[in-house]
Amino acid sequence: MTDTLIVNARLVNEGREFDGDLRIQGGRIAEIGAGLAARGNERVVDAAGRRLLPGMIDDQVHFREPGMEYKADIATESAAAVAGGLTSFMDMPNTSPPTLDRDALEDKYARSAGRARANYGFYFGASNDNLEAVRALDPKAAPGVKVFMGASTGNMLVDDPDILDGIFRDTPVPIITHCEDTPMIDAELARFRAEYGDDIPAGLHPDIRSREACIKSTRLALELARRHGTRLHVLHISTADELALFEAGPLVDAEGKVRKRITAETCIHFLRFAREDYDRLGHQIKCNPAIKEASDRDALRRAIADDVIDVLATDHAPHSWEEKQSPYVRAPSGLPLVQFALNAALECVHEGHFDTARVVQKFAHAPAQLFDVAGRGFLREGYWADLVLVEDTPFTVTREQVLSRCGWSPFEGTTFRSRIASTWVNGELAWDGEHLVGEPQGRRLEFSR
């Protein structure tokens, strides 16, 4: 392992920004202080006042492996992630085959060993048919159980009331949910299809996957969680209306223990896009749930600042460019986001919506706390050295920069005011600001349960 001393950094951690140095030894943070001197063969990096953050933990990605590798795989998407300052990811179970049993779960971990450039964890999926497997899940094997309470691929829509009740009652890890009401969506789709046929205008997506469908399903999830005392995390909140359903305030108490049983998450695209962007980007920003109004975007930004939203993620879900050019009914939902998500979040800082410490809280600290991730998500001595060095140098996103296999980004042409200067994963340099560096260093995430 390479020992490194980072000097003259502006460290951002646990609500503070302060000047200091950070020493990496044996892949971990060995020392944080001021005026640290180099030892032996340590590599010295002069941060020159740039911000040093803990690596981001993205708790919601779709890296498409196994089964859809023509869109993406663990190697390509984890490369894009470290280029964007995301050093750990948690991947969703709606692959092919879906992750509905222990063998499928362990297959994903085996596929990642030696190939993932970021650290990795994989959710276990729930279906109408695998309640016993959910009950038997080893709490240390997965960050949580994913429940699609809205449409999904394959056998992963859970709509049996008795099964849902059992999942919320008996799951031994946090439940994460996709909340949209499928019957409401189907009815709206049929109505618009009768008018437009297959080629429905992209700008009507938020009317088809409506706020009412989100609210109804989210209310059901919260009702089940409160009935059973479940630790529930509701993914990709997209409406201002849903925010009233969640508790404001810090995620953890004074001792660092998670105090909220029910938590909320939004995604970077809901902070950067709104309905008017469909005219420009079309199906590039078609996703589920849908990007909605500018007023929803603004409310979600405030909810980050006010601690109503607990976690910020990407829901990275790449599709080929050709697929995205299809008529509405065949164009798949999802955006490739990991490579520029931190840049986009920092753009909200430049705009004055919240500060860098808030980004770190929502994108690094909170996922680690919520999912009991061991030794990551903070700048703390003894923790793994997953680090991101950020500099305030503008750059404009081009298609040639995109590392995701799909080869495109909804941020093409966007000028961001901050860029990722370096990323370290487990103490090793993984991204030098222009290129990937070395061999994959990602490790299996461990959960302290």
XYZ file of C-alpha atoms in Angstrom:
449
model
C 0.000 0.000 0.000
C 1.092 3.562 -0.704
C 1.537 5.803 2.329
C 0.543 9.391 1.600
C 0.585 12.700 3.430
C -1.895 15.323 2.216
C -0.887 18.785 3.456
C -2.442 22.265 3.341
C -5.980 20.949 2.854
C -9.321 22.491 3.789
C -10.959 19.498 5.473
C -14.761 19.242 5.481
C -16.149 16.821 8.030
C -18.952 16.512 10.596
C -20.303 20.012 10.061
C -16.921 21.758 10.140
C -14.436 23.188 7.670
C -10.872 23.555 8.951
C -7.336 23.736 7.657
C -5.136 20.720 8.254
C -3.147 17.749 7.044
C -4.090 14.097 6.738
C -1.815 11.048 6.802
C -2.679 7.748 5.078
C -1.008 4.540 6.229
C -1.990 0.988 5.369
C -5.043 2.180 3.486
C -6.488 4.023 6.474
C -6.453 7.536 7.892
C -3.615 7.382 10.393
C -3.492 10.989 11.574
C -5.322 14.296 11.138
C -3.615 17.422 12.366
C -1.697 20.572 11.534
C 1.923 20.852 10.492
C 2.384 17.111 9.979
C 5.854 16.188 8.704
C 6.546 13.568 6.039
C 7.992 10.257 7.167
C 10.169 7.868 5.220
C 8.879 7.177 1.731
C 5.516 8.856 2.153
C 4.145 10.482 -0.982
C 3.365 14.122 -0.194
C 0.394 15.814 -1.858
C 0.052 19.576 -1.457
C -3.678 20.319 -1.461
C -2.893 24.048 -1.722
C -6.040 25.003 0.187
C -8.400 22.822 -1.806
C -11.255 21.069 -0.011
C -10.690 17.491 1.165
C -13.901 15.507 1.710
C -14.684 11.955 2.760
C -15.539 9.863 -0.291
C -19.200 9.957 -1.200
C -21.328 6.854 -0.513
C -24.010 6.440 -3.156
C -26.736 4.278 -1.643
C -28.762 3.956 -4.852
C -27.260 2.788 -8.144
C -28.163 0.403 -10.949
C -24.902 -0.925 -12.391
C -26.838 -3.429 -14.582
C -24.753 -6.517 -13.848
C -25.673 -9.307 -14.252
C -27.887 -9.481 -17.294
C -27.684 -6.045 -18.903
C -23.972 -5.554 -19.421
C -24.507 -3.953 -22.816
C -25.724 -0.893 -20.873
C -23.217 -0.965 -18.010
C -21.308 -3.226 -15.673
C -19.623 -3.069 -12.279
C -16.215 -2.214 -13.768
C -17.319 0.606 -16.062
C -19.746 2.279 -13.668
C -17.465 2.086 -10.637
C -14.801 3.765 -12.795
C -17.244 6.578 -13.544
C -18.075 6.751 -9.843
C -14.508 7.280 -8.604
C -13.972 9.889 -11.323
C -16.901 11.678 -9.703
C -15.693 11.348 -6.100
C -18.042 8.472 -5.213
C -15.937 5.879 -3.403
C -18.659 3.424 -2.295
C -21.894 2.282 -3.892
C -24.930 0.202 -3.014
C -26.436 -1.520 -6.030
C -30.081 -2.363 -6.599
C -31.486 -5.899 -6.961
C -33.489 -5.512 -10.190
C -30.854 -7.172 -12.345
C -31.268 -10.313 -14.468
C -31.626 -12.566 -12.599
C -32.943 -10.400 -9.756
C -31.206 -10.560 -6.387
C -33.903 -12.517 -4.595
C -31.892 -15.259 -2.899
C -28.557 -15.726 -1.155
C -26.813 -17.271 -4.166
C -27.711 -14.325 -6.408
C -26.498 -11.896 -3.739
C -23.156 -13.616 -3.287
C -22.718 -13.864 -7.059
C -22.753 -10.074 -7.241
C -20.098 -9.789 -4.542
C -17.943 -12.348 -6.362
C -18.294 -10.438 -9.631
C -17.071 -7.250 -7.961
C -13.903 -8.616 -6.359
C -10.914 -7.287 -8.264
C -13.103 -5.366 -10.753
C -14.838 -2.639 -8.747
C -12.886 0.602 -8.421
C -15.200 1.715 -5.600
C -16.319 -0.171 -2.502
C -19.472 -2.187 -2.998
C -22.604 -3.427 -1.295
C -25.676 -5.069 -2.794
C -29.288 -4.887 -1.700
C -31.434 -7.957 -1.297
C -34.683 -7.755 -3.231
C -38.212 -8.478 -2.064
C -40.944 -10.008 -4.207
C -44.360 -11.506 -3.709
C -42.654 -14.925 -3.529
C -39.550 -14.707 -1.307
C -40.701 -13.618 2.149
C -38.919 -16.545 3.824
C -35.633 -15.616 2.132
C -36.054 -12.041 3.357
C -36.636 -13.263 6.895
C -33.513 -15.442 6.736
C -31.195 -12.710 5.399
C -27.901 -12.281 7.276
C -27.926 -8.627 8.451
C -24.208 -8.347 7.651
C -24.678 -9.507 4.049
C -26.550 -6.529 2.603
C -27.182 -2.862 3.406
C -30.936 -3.375 3.243
C -33.927 -4.936 1.515
C -35.367 -3.153 -1.500
C -39.140 -3.121 -1.891
C -40.612 -1.825 -5.142
C -43.994 -0.441 -4.151
C -44.323 0.732 -7.745
C -43.503 -0.734 -11.147
C -40.205 -2.563 -11.611
C -38.542 -5.007 -13.941
C -39.095 -8.736 -13.615
C -40.641 -10.258 -10.514
C -40.014 -7.337 -8.176
C -43.272 -5.421 -7.842
C -44.574 -6.202 -4.364
C -48.313 -5.562 -4.399
C -49.679 -8.371 -2.198
C -50.901 -6.653 1.023
C -50.150 -9.681 3.210
C -46.625 -10.035 1.820
C -45.972 -6.318 2.273
C -47.147 -6.574 5.870
C -44.825 -9.524 6.480
C -41.841 -7.770 4.917
C -42.332 -4.659 7.038
C -42.861 -6.783 10.147
C -39.980 -9.269 9.787
C -37.126 -7.802 7.709
C -33.900 -7.839 9.799
C -32.269 -4.839 8.029
C -33.472 -1.408 6.899
C -36.160 -1.457 4.210
C -35.741 0.894 1.280
C -38.712 1.599 -0.934
C -39.561 2.906 -4.371
C -42.967 4.479 -3.810
C -45.325 5.006 -6.750
C -48.848 3.642 -7.121
C -48.908 1.417 -10.207
C -52.692 1.404 -10.868
C -52.740 5.213 -10.901
C -49.785 5.321 -13.310
C -51.326 2.708 -15.601
C -54.573 4.652 -15.776
C -52.819 7.892 -16.740
C -50.636 6.124 -19.291
C -53.709 4.620 -20.950
C -55.368 8.044 -21.052
C -52.403 9.746 -22.740
C -51.782 6.805 -25.037
C -55.342 7.071 -26.312
C -54.560 10.662 -27.302
C -50.977 10.399 -28.579
C -50.340 6.723 -29.320
C -46.824 5.499 -28.508
C -45.156 8.873 -29.084
C -46.351 10.725 -25.984
C -44.428 14.016 -25.471
C -41.655 13.570 -22.909
C -42.905 16.608 -21.001
C -46.032 14.684 -19.980
C -44.007 12.119 -18.022
C -44.638 13.902 -14.687
C -48.369 13.800 -15.406
C -48.305 10.065 -16.086
C -46.077 9.249 -13.115
C -47.896 11.818 -11.059
C -47.314 13.385 -7.682
C -50.573 11.765 -6.534
C -49.129 8.320 -7.354
C -46.037 9.139 -5.284
C -47.989 10.489 -2.326
C -50.401 7.546 -2.154
C -47.623 4.951 -2.186
C -45.408 6.870 0.247
C -48.301 7.162 2.701
C -48.804 3.381 2.517
C -45.125 2.704 3.201
C -45.096 5.048 6.189
C -48.283 3.493 7.556
C -46.741 0.006 7.389
C -43.481 1.177 8.942
C -45.216 2.902 11.836
C -47.419 -0.120 12.448
C -44.401 -2.408 12.818
C -41.684 -0.020 14.018
C -39.728 -0.685 10.844
C -36.541 1.154 9.966
C -37.706 2.551 6.621
C -35.821 4.642 4.062
C -37.939 6.146 1.274
C -35.950 6.669 -1.900
C -35.945 9.470 -4.496
C -38.527 11.857 -3.070
C -39.583 14.001 -6.029
C -42.405 16.223 -4.748
C -42.791 19.062 -2.284
C -46.003 17.399 -1.058
C -44.226 14.322 0.313
C -41.860 16.375 2.443
C -44.626 17.107 4.954
C -44.776 13.380 5.723
C -41.240 13.294 7.161
C -39.642 14.540 10.348
C -37.196 17.437 10.228
C -34.048 17.350 12.290
C -30.713 15.571 12.580
C -30.429 11.928 11.559
C -28.441 10.954 14.655
C -28.517 11.875 18.330
C -25.682 13.302 20.438
C -24.150 9.833 20.775
C -24.145 9.288 17.027
C -26.991 6.760 17.011
C -29.671 6.956 14.338
C -32.695 8.588 15.972
C -35.131 8.473 13.045
C -36.945 5.244 12.261
C -38.241 6.675 8.974
C -35.903 8.597 6.674
C -36.134 10.315 3.301
C -33.836 10.604 0.322
C -33.770 12.648 -2.834
C -31.531 12.436 -5.898
C -29.263 14.884 -7.609
C -31.391 15.159 -10.753
C -34.359 16.375 -8.704
C -32.153 19.239 -7.481
C -30.903 20.223 -10.953
C -33.789 19.666 -13.404
C -37.489 20.566 -13.682
C -40.382 20.163 -16.112
C -39.119 22.830 -18.523
C -35.973 20.759 -19.155
C -37.951 18.047 -20.971
C -38.168 20.383 -23.982
C -34.377 20.420 -24.185
C -33.441 16.943 -22.976
C -36.479 14.790 -23.724
C -36.096 11.173 -22.638
C -32.582 11.820 -21.364
C -34.239 12.926 -18.123
C -37.099 10.418 -18.190
C -36.851 8.597 -14.870
C -39.061 7.009 -12.224
C -40.337 8.794 -10.249
C -40.520 11.668 -12.689
C -38.740 14.991 -12.478
C -41.571 17.425 -11.766
C -42.014 21.174 -11.280
C -39.482 23.908 -10.522
C -41.358 24.450 -7.264
C -40.679 20.824 -6.297
C -36.991 21.247 -7.141
C -36.780 24.363 -4.987
C -38.588 22.689 -2.079
C -36.223 19.713 -2.219
C -33.208 22.010 -2.076
C -34.668 23.643 1.043
C -35.396 20.219 2.522
C -31.700 19.334 2.218
C -30.786 22.499 4.100
C -33.511 21.956 6.730
C -32.713 18.261 7.430
C -36.054 17.003 6.182
C -34.203 15.062 3.491
C -31.633 12.833 5.179
C -29.683 11.396 2.217
C -28.654 12.551 -1.244
C -28.038 9.876 -3.898
C -27.969 9.417 -7.664
C -30.248 6.530 -8.690
C -27.660 6.093 -11.463
C -29.470 4.023 -14.106
C -27.778 4.031 -17.523
C -29.409 3.088 -20.819
C -27.969 3.150 -24.295
C -28.329 6.300 -26.364
C -30.317 4.353 -28.953
C -32.824 3.175 -26.338
C -33.360 6.727 -25.136
C -34.258 7.852 -28.681
C -37.272 5.511 -28.800
C -40.880 6.760 -28.584
C -42.117 7.443 -25.074
C -43.705 4.060 -24.359
C -40.472 2.228 -25.274
C -37.873 4.717 -24.023
C -36.591 3.338 -20.705
C -36.434 5.391 -17.527
C -33.139 6.248 -15.883
C -30.122 8.571 -16.109
C -26.350 8.011 -15.859
C -25.294 10.280 -12.992
C -22.427 9.010 -10.813
C -19.614 10.804 -12.638
C -20.977 14.327 -12.217
C -23.268 14.019 -9.189
C -20.872 15.577 -6.682
C -20.117 18.414 -9.119
C -23.865 19.009 -9.442
C -24.326 18.996 -5.661
C -21.469 21.477 -5.252
C -23.146 23.691 -7.841
C -26.001 24.020 -5.330
C -23.364 25.245 -2.861
C -22.142 27.872 -5.330
C -25.762 28.968 -5.782
C -26.195 29.403 -2.015
C -28.773 26.675 -1.341
C -26.617 24.952 1.314
C -22.943 24.590 2.216
C -20.314 21.955 1.460
C -20.653 20.446 4.935
C -24.315 19.771 4.145
C -23.358 17.950 0.938
C -20.901 15.817 2.905
C -23.541 15.102 5.538
C -26.133 13.938 3.007
C -23.814 12.183 0.545
C -21.249 10.580 2.906
C -22.010 10.696 6.639
C -25.731 9.888 6.494
C -25.513 6.796 4.231
C -22.789 5.398 6.487
C -24.888 6.033 9.595
C -28.174 4.856 8.153
C -26.824 1.564 6.815
C -24.275 0.898 9.601
C -21.329 1.039 7.193
C -18.162 0.197 9.103
C -15.176 2.522 8.909
C -16.270 4.771 6.061
C -18.080 8.028 5.345
C -16.027 10.288 7.645
C -12.591 11.861 7.990
C -11.679 10.034 11.183
C -8.456 8.447 12.334
C -8.665 4.686 11.892
C -11.258 4.899 9.115
C -10.527 3.744 5.587
C -8.938 6.504 3.516
C -11.732 7.095 1.010
C -11.095 10.720 0.076
C -11.985 13.351 -2.512
C -9.990 16.480 -3.249
C -12.155 19.211 -4.808
C -10.957 22.358 -6.522
C -12.993 25.328 -7.644
C -11.926 25.320 -11.286
C -14.750 25.531 -13.833
C -15.114 22.924 -16.562
C -17.761 22.057 -19.130
C -19.004 18.480 -19.451
C -18.406 16.887 -22.860
C -19.466 13.510 -24.184
C -15.807 12.529 -24.554
C -15.361 12.742 -20.777
C -18.124 10.240 -19.996
C -16.819 6.951 -18.561
C -20.160 5.169 -18.168
C -20.617 2.515 -20.828
C -23.748 4.225 -22.173
C -21.485 7.044 -23.389
C -23.693 10.059 -22.644
C -24.713 12.347 -19.792
C -27.691 14.671 -19.225
C -25.108 17.216 -18.025
C -23.356 17.521 -21.392
C -22.775 21.208 -22.092
C -23.177 22.136 -18.411
C -20.402 24.213 -16.863
C -19.711 23.289 -13.247
C -17.694 25.561 -10.987
C -15.995 22.723 -9.070
C -14.122 19.678 -10.339
C -12.801 16.473 -8.800
C -9.012 16.878 -8.535
C -8.246 13.487 -6.940
C -10.028 10.467 -5.494
C -8.496 7.917 -3.149
C -10.100 4.530 -2.443
C -8.783 2.557 0.532
C -5.740 4.820 0.596
C -4.764 4.384 -3.047
C -5.087 7.090 -5.690
C -7.899 6.043 -8.047
C -8.450 9.266 -10.053
C -5.899 12.029 -10.663
C -8.289 14.623 -12.006
C -7.899 13.524 -15.613
C -7.395 9.755 -15.657
C -8.111 6.567 -13.749
C -5.054 5.403 -11.822
C -3.850 1.886 -11.003
C -5.822 -1.285 -10.477
C -9.292 -1.491 -8.897
C -9.098 -1.067 -5.119
C -12.745 -1.484 -4.138
C -13.616 -3.702 -1.166
C -16.795 -5.302 0.036
C -18.609 -2.988 2.415
C -18.930 -4.218 5.977
C -21.967 -3.485 8.122
C -21.658 -3.081 11.906
C -24.742 -4.952 13.027
